Coordinates of C-alpha atoms in Angstrom, one line a residue:
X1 CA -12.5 72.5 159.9
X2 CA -14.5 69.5 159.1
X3 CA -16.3 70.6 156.2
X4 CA -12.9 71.7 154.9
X5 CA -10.9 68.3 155.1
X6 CA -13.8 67.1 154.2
X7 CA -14.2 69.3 150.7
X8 CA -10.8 68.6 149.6
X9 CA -11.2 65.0 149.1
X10 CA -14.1 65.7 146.3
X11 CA -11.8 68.7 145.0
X12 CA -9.7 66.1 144.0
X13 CA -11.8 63.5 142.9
X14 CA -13.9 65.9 140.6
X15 CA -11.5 65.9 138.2
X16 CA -10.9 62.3 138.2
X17 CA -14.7 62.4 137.4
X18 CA -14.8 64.4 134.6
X19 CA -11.7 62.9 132.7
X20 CA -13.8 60.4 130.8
X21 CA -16.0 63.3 129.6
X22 CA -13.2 65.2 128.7
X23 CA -11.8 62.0 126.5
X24 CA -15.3 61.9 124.7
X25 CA -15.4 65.4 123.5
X26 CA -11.8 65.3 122.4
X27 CA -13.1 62.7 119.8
X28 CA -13.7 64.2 116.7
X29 CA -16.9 64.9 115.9
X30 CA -19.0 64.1 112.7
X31 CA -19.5 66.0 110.5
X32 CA -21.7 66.4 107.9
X33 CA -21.2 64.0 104.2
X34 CA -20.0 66.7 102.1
X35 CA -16.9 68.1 105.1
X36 CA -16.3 63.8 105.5
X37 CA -12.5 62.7 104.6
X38 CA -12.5 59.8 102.2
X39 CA -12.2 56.3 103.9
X40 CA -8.4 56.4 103.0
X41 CA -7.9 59.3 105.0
X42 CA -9.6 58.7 107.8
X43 CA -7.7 57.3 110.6
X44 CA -8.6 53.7 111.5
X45 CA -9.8 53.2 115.1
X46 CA -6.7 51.6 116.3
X47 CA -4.9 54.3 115.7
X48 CA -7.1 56.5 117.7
X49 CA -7.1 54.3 120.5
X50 CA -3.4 53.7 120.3
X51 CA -3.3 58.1 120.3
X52 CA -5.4 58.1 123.5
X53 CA -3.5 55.8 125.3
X54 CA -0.3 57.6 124.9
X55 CA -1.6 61.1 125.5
X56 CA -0.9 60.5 129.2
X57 CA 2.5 59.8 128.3
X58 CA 3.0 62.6 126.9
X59 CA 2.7 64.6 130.0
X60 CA 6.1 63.2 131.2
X61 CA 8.9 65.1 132.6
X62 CA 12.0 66.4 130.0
X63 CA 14.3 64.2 131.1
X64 CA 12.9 61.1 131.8
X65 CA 11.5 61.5 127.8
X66 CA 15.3 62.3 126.9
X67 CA 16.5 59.2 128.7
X68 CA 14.2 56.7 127.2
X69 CA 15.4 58.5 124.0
X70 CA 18.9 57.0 124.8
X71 CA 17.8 54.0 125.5
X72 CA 16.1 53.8 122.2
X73 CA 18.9 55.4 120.2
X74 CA 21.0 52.6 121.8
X75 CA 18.8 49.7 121.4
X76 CA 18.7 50.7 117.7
X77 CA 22.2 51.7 117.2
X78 CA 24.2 48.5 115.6
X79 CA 27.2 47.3 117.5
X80 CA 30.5 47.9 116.2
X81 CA 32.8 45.8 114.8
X82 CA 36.2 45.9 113.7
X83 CA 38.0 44.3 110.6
X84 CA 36.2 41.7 108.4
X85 CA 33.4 41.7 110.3
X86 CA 32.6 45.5 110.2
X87 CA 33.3 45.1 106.6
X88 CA 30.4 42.4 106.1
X89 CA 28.2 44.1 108.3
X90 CA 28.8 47.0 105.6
X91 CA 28.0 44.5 102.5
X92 CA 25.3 43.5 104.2
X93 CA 23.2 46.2 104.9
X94 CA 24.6 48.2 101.0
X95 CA 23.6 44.6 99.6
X96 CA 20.2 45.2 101.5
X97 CA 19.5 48.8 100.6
X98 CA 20.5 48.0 96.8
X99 CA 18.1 44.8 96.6
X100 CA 15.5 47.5 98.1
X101 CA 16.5 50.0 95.3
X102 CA 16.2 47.5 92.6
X103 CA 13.2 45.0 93.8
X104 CA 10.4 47.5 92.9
X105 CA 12.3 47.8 89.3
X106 CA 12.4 43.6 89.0
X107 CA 8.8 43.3 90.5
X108 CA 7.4 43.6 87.2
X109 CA 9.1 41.7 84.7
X110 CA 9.0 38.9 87.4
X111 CA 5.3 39.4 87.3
X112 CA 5.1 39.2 84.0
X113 CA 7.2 36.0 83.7
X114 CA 5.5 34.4 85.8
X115 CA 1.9 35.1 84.4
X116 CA 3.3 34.1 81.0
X117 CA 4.8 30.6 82.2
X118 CA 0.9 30.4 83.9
X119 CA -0.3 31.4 80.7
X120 CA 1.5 28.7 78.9
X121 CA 0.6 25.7 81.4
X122 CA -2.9 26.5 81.2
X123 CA -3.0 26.5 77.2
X124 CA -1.0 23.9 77.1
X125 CA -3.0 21.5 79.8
X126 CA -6.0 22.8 77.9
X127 CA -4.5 21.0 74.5
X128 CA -3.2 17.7 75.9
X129 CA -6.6 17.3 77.9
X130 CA -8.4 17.7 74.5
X131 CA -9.4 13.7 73.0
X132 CA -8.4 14.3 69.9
X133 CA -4.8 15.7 70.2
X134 CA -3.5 12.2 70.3
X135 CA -5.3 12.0 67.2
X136 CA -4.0 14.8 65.2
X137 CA -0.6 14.8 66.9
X138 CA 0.0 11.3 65.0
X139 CA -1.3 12.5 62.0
X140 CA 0.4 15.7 61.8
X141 CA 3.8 14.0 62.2
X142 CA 3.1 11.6 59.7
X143 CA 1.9 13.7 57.1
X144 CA 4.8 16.2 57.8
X145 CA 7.4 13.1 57.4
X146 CA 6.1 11.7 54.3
X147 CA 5.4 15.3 52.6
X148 CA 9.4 16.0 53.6
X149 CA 10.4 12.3 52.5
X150 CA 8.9 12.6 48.7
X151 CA 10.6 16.3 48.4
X152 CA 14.1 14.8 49.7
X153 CA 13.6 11.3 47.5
X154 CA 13.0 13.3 44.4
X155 CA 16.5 15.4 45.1
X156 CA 18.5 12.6 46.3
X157 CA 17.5 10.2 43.5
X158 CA 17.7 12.8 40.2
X159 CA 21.0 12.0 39.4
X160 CA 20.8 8.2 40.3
X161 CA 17.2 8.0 38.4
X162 CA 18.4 9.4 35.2
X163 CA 22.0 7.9 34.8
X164 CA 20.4 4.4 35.9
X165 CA 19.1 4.4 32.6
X166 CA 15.5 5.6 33.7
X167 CA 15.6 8.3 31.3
X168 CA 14.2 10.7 33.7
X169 CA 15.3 12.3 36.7
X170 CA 11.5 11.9 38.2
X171 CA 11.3 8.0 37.6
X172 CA 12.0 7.2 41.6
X173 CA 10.0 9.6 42.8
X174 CA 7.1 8.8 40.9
X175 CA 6.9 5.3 42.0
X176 CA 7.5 6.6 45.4
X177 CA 4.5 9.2 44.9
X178 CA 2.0 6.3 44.0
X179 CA 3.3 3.8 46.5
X180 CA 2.4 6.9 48.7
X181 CA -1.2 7.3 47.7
X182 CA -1.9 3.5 48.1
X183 CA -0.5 3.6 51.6
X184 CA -2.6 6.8 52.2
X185 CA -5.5 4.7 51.5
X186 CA -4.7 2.0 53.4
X187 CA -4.3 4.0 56.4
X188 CA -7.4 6.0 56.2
X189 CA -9.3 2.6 55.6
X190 CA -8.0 1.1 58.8
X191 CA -8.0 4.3 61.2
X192 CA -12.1 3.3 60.8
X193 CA -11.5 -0.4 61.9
X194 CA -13.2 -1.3 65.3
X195 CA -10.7 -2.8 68.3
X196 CA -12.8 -5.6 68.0
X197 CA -11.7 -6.4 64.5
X198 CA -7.7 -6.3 65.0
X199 CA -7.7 -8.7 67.6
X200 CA -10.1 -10.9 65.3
X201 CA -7.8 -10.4 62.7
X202 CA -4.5 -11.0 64.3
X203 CA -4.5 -15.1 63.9
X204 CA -4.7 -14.3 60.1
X205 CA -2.4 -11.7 59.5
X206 CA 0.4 -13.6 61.3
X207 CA -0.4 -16.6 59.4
X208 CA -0.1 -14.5 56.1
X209 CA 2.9 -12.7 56.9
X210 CA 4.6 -16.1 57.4
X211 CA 3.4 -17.5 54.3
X212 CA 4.5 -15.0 52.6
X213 CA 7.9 -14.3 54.0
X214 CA 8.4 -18.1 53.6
X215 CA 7.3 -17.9 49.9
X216 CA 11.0 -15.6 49.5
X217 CA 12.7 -19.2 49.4
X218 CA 10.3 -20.5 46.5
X219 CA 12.2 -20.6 43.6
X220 CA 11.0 -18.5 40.7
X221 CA 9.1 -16.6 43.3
X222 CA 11.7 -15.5 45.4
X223 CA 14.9 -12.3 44.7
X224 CA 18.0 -11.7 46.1
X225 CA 18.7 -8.3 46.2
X226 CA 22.1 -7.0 47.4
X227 CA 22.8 -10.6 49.4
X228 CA 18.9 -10.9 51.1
X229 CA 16.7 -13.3 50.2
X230 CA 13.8 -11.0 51.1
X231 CA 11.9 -10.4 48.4
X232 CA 9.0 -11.8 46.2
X233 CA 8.5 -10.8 42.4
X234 CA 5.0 -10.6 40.8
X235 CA 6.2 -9.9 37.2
X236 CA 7.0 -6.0 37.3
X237 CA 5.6 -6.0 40.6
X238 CA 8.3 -6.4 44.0
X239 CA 7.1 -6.5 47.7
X240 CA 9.2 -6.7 50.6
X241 CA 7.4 -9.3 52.9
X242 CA 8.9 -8.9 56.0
X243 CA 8.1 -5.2 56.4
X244 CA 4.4 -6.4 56.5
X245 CA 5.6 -9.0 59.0
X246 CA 6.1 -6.2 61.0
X247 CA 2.6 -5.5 61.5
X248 CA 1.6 -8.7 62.0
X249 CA 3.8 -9.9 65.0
X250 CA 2.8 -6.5 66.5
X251 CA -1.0 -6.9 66.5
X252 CA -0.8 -10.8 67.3
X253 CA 1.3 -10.3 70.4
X254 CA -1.1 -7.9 71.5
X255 CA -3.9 -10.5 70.9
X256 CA -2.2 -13.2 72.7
X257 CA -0.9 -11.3 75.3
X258 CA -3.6 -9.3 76.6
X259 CA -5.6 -12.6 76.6
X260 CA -3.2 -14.7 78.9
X261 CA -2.5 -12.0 81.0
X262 CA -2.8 -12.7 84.8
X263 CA -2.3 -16.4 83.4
X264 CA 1.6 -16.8 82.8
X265 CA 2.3 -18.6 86.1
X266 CA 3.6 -21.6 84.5
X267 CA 6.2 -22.5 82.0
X268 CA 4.0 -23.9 79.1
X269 CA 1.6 -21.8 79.5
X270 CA 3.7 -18.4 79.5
X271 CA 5.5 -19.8 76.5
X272 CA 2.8 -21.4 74.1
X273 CA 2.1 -19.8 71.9
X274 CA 4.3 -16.8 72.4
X275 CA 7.8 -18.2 72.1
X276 CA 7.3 -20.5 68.7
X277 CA 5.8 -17.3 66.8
X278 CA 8.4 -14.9 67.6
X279 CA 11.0 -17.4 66.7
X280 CA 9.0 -18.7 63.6
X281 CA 8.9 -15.2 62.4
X282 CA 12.6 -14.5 63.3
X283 CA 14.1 -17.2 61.9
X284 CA 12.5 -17.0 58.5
X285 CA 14.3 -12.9 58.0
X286 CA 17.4 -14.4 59.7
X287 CA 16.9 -17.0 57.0
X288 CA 17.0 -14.5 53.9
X289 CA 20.3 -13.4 55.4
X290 CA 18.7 -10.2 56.8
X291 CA 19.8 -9.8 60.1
X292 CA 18.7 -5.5 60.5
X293 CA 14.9 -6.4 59.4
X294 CA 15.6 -9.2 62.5
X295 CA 16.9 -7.1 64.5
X296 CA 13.8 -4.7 65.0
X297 CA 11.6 -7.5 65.4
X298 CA 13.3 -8.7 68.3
X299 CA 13.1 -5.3 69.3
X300 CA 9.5 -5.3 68.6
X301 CA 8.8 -8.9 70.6
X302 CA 10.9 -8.0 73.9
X303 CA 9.3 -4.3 74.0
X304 CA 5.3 -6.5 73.9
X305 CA 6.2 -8.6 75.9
X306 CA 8.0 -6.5 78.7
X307 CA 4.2 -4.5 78.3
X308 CA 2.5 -7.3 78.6
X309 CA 4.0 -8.3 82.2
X310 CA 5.8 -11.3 80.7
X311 CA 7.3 -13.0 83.8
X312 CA 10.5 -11.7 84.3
X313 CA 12.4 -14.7 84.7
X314 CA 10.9 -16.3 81.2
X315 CA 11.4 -12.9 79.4
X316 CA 15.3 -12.9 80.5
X317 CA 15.7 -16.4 79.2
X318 CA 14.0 -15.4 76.3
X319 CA 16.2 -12.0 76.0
X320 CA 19.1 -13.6 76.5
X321 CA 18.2 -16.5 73.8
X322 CA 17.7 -13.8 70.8
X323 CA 20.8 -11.8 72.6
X324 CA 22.8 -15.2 71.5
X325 CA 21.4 -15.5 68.1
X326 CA 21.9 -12.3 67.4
X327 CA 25.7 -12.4 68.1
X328 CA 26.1 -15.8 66.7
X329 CA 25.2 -14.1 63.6
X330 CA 27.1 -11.2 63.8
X331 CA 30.5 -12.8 64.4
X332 CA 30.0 -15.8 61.7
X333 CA 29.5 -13.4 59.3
X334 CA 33.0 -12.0 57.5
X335 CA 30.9 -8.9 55.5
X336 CA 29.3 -7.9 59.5
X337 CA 32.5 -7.8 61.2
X338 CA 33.7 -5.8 58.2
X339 CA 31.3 -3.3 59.0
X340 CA 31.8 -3.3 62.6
X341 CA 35.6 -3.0 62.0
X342 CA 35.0 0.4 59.5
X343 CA 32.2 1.9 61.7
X344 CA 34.8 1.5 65.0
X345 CA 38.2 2.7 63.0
X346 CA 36.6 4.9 60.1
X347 CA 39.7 6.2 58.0
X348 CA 42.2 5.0 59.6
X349 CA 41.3 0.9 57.9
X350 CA 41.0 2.4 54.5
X351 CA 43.6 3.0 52.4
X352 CA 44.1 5.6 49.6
X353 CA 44.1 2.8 47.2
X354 CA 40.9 1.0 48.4
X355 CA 38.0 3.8 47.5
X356 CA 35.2 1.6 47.6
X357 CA 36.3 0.0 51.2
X358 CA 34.0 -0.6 53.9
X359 CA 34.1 2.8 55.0
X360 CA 33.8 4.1 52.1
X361 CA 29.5 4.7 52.8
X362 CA 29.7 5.7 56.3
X363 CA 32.6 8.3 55.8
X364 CA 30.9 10.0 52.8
X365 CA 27.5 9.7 54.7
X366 CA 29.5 12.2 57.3
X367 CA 31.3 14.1 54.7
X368 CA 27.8 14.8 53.1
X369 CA 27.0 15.8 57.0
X370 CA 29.8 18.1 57.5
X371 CA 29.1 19.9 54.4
X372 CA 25.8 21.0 55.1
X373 CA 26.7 23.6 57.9
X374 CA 23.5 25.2 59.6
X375 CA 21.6 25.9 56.9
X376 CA 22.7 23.6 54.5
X377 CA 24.0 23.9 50.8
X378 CA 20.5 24.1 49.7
X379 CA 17.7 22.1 48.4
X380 CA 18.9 19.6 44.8
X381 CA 21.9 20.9 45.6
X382 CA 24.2 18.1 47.3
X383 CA 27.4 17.0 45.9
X384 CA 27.6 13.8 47.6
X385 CA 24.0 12.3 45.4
X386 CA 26.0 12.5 42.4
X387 CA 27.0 8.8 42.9
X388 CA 29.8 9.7 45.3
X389 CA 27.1 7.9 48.0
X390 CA 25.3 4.9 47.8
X391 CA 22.2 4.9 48.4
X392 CA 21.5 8.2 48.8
X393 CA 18.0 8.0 48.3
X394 CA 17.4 5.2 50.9
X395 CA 19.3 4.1 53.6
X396 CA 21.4 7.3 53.9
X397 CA 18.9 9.9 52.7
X398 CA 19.3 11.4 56.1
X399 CA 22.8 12.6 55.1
X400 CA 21.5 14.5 52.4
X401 CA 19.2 16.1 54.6
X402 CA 22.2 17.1 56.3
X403 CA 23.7 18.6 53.3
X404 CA 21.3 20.2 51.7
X405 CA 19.5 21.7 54.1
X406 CA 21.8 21.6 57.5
X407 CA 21.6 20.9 61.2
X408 CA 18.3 23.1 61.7
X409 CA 16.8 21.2 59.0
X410 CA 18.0 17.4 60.1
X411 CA 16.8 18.6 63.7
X412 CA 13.4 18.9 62.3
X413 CA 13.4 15.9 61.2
X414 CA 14.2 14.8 64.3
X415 CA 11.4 16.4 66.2
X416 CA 9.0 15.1 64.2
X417 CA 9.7 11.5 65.4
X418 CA 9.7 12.7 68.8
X419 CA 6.7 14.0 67.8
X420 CA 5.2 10.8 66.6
X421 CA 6.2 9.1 69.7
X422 CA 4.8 11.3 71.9
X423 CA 1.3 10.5 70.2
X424 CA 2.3 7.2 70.2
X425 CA 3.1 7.3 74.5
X426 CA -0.1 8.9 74.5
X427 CA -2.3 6.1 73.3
X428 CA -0.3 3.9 76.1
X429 CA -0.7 5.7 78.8
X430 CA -4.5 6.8 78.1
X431 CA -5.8 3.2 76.8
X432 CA -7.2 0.9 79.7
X433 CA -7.3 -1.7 76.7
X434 CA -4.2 -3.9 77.0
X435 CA -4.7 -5.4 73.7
X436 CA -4.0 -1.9 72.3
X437 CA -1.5 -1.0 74.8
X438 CA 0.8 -4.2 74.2
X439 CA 0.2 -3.8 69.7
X440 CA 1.0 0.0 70.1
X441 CA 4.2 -0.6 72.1
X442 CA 5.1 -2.9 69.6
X443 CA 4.3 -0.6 66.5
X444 CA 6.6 1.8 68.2
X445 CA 9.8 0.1 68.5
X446 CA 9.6 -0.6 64.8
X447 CA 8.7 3.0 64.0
X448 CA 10.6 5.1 66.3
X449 CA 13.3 2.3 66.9
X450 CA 14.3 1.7 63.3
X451 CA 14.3 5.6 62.7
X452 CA 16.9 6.0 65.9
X453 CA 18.9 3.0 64.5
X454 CA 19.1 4.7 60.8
X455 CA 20.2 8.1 62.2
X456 CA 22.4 6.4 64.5
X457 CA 24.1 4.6 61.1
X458 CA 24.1 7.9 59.3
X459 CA 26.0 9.9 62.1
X460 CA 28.0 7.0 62.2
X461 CA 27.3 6.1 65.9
X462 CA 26.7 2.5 64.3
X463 CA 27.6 -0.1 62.0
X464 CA 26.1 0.0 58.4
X465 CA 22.8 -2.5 58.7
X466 CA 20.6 -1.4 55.9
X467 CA 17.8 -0.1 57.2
X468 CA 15.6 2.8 55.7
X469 CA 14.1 5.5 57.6
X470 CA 10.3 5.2 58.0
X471 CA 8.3 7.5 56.2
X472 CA 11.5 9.1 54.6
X473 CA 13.7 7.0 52.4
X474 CA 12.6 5.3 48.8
X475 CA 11.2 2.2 48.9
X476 CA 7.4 1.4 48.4
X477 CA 7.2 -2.0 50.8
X478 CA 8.5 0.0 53.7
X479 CA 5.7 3.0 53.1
X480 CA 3.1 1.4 52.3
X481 CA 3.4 -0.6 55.4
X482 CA 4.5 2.2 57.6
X483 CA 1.8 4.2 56.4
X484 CA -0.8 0.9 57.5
X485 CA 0.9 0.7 60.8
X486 CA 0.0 4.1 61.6
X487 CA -3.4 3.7 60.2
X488 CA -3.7 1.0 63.2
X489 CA -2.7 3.2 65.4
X490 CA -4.7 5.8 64.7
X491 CA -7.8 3.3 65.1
X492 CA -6.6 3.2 68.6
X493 CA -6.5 6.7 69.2
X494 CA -9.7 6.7 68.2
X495 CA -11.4 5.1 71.1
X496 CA -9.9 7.8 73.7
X497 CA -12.6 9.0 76.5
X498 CA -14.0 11.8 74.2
X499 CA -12.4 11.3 71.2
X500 CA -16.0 9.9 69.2
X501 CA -17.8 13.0 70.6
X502 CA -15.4 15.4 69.3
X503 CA -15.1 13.5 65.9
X504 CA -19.2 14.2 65.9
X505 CA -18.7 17.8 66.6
X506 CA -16.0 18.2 64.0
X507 CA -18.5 16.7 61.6
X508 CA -21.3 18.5 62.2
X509 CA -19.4 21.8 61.8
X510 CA -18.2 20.3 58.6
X511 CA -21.8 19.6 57.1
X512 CA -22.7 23.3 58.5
X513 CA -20.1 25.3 56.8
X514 CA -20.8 22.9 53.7
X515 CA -24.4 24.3 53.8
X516 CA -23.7 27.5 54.0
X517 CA -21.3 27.8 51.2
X518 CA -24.6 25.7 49.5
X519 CA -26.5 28.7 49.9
X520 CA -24.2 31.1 48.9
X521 CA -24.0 29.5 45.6
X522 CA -27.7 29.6 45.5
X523 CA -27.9 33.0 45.5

């Protein structure tokens, strides 16, 4: 009896003993490499382990696995609702199962946008961190502008050339081709100029600027053109002094400016010399009676000086002092309040009987506009040139770009002075000279502010001031010296971070190719 209670104790632990064995030889074993499932169907060891674990759960009783069942039929079943909720339960889950349908469809134009966009941002950080893209941005733009301004001077002033008694439809256009090639010159000769030399220069080219728009009041010396006194006669010869004046003011306020910076802190010595140039310069244009060629040099002085951290409370006396002078001259004047008058009413002041009214410019300047559609009427082909518009080949040759070749090709125009002042931002931002920060700020609102100004007369958004658009419209004072301006500019870009090692790889692939096409000839 003993031995027996005894035996039935390890009866029942024997199996309890051999379980773990059991486990191990239900294990699979291995086999050899050529019977081996790939890794991707081989079952990973948590899911063997997970398999083991719930064999002994497996051995429970029918209807305690049924009722668990239940209990998970339940837990997953959704509750009912009744009205609108049951009805957005129902959007819900259809809005669900279609965004499942459709997202594998989407995934891979998504994809594919978004690697392009990636694409793009790469390329184009790739380009703007290149040194000399400030370089040839400027350039580009400029040489695209005056290329488009000699096509649209010779169409606008064919009919004008040959009826003025020219004898030739190409007379304007080949004076505005030479005064091209000199200016070209001019502004490859001073992109080479060192920093160093425009502020040494700037003393002597405001001084000359002066003198010279001061030598418009000489008499014999001086012409009146159109009611300015603002130009000088050498025989034959004409120059327009003030657009040279431009330049001047620009590079001397940089000068002066980026020396006294830090310094302003009191009255005399913020405005001395400052204050007595800008108004020396100013009041000899407002002199010749021309108040437009005035009004971008103000322009051009509050724009350096706000650059230059001129003290704010000096530079709103100051603003508000040109501000005066500006209006004074405006409302004392019966021809300006003329102008404002037709550029606020338009029509509605001109009578049937009064064709050449003060409207008359700006309303034809539209009409040409309007004509032109989308793509225009065609190139040489406006209507309004034939002396229906004055000055169609200056101050409102943007309205024959208009006409003749439409909104796309006027919004070209366009992008190439936002183009331009882009470069121009760029040789702000990425100078740490101030001296060329505070000159190229200044070069800008005469550039890019004079061409918004004439675009802004054309569309008739302002007054008619008489101002020609840079680089565009006939006129050999104003390209020569815009052309120089951006010669100056382009001296700037020049001294980027990189720029003079790139310039030395761009010429040495230059002399290479040259040497090979040497040898070729050779042979």
């Amino acid at each position: 009896m003993g031995r027996q209670t005894t035996a039935k104790p390890h009866a029942k632990r024997k199996p309890q003993a051999v379980k773990p064995q059991s486990q191990q030889k239900s294990q699979p074993q291995r086999k050899p490499r050529s019977q081996q499932k790939p890794p991707s169907q081989s079952k990973p060891r948590a899911q063997q382990t997970t398999q083991t674990s719930q064999k002994p759960t497996a051995k429970m009783s029918a209807p305690t696995q049924s009722a668990e069942k239940k209990q998970a039929a339940k837990k997953r079943a959704p509750k009912k609702t009744s009205g609108a909720g049951a009805s957005r339960t129902d959007k819900q889950s259809t809005s669900a199962r279609s965004a499942q349908t459709t997202d594998p469809k989407s995934r891979p134009t998504t994809s594919a946008v978004r690697t392009m966009l990636s694409s793009v941002r790469r390329e184009f950080g790739r380009v703007s961190a290149y040194p000399l893209t400030t370089y040839y941005l400027i350039l580009v733009s400029v040489l695209a502008l005056t290329s488009l301004g000699l096509v649209m001077v010779l169409s606008a002033s064919s009919i004008t050339s040959y009826d003025g008694g020219e004898g030739s439809s190409f007379a304007y256009f080949n004076k505005q081709a030479g005064f091209v090639a000199l200016g070209a010159i001019l502004m490859v000769a001073a992109s080479f100029f060192p920093v160093h030399v425009w502020r040494k220069l700037s003393w002597g080219a405001l001084l000359l600027g002066v003198v010279m728009q001061a030598s418009v009041f000489i008499p014999g010396l001086g012409k009146s053109t159109k009611g300015n006194a603002n130009w000088i006669q050498f025989g034959g010869f004409q120059l327009q002094p003030s657009e040279f004046l431009k330049i001047a003011l620009a590079v001397w306020l940089g000068a002066v400016l980026a020396s006294k910076y830090g310094k302003m802190t009191t009255f005399g010595h913020a405005m001395i010399p400052v204050v007595p140039g800008i108004v020396l310069a100013i009041g000899l244009v407002v002199g010749g009676n021309d108040l437009g060629t005035a009004l971008v040099l103000m322009a051009m002085a509050l724009v350096c000086l706000f650059i230059g951290f001129f003290p704010w409370k000096y530079f709103l006396l100051l603003f508000g002092g040109l501000g005066a002078v500006a209006a004074f001259f405006v409302f004392s004047s019966e021809n300006r309040l003329n102008r404002i008058t037709a550029a606020l009413t338009g029509h509605a002041d001109q009578t049937a009987s009064d064709i050449t009214g003060q409207a008359w410019q700006s309303n034809h300047g539209l009409f040409s506009l309007a004509s032109g559609g989308w793509l225009g009427v065609g190139l040489g082909a406006s209507r309004e040139k034939w002396s229906w518009l004055p000055e169609a080949h200056n101050d409102f040759i943007f309205a024959i770009i208009g006409e003749e070749l439409g909104l796309l090709g006027s919004l070209a125009v366009i992008l190439m002075f936002v183009a331009l002042a882009c470069g121009m931002i760029r040789v702000i931002l990425r100078s740490k000279s101030r001296f060329i920060q505070i000159t190229t700020a200044g070069l800008f609102a005469w550039l890019i502010g004079q061409a918004a100004i004439n675009i802004a007369v054309v569309t008739g958004l302002l007054p008619v001031i008489g101002l020609p658009l840079p680089f565009v419209s006939y006129g050999g004072s104003s390209i020569v010296a815009s052309l120089l301006a951006v010669g100056v500019i382009l001296s700037f870009a020049r001294t980027e971070d990189g720029a003079q090692a790139a310039i030395k790889v761009h010429k040495d692939r230059v002399r290479s190719s040259f040497a090979v096409l040497a040898r070729k000839r050779k042979k």
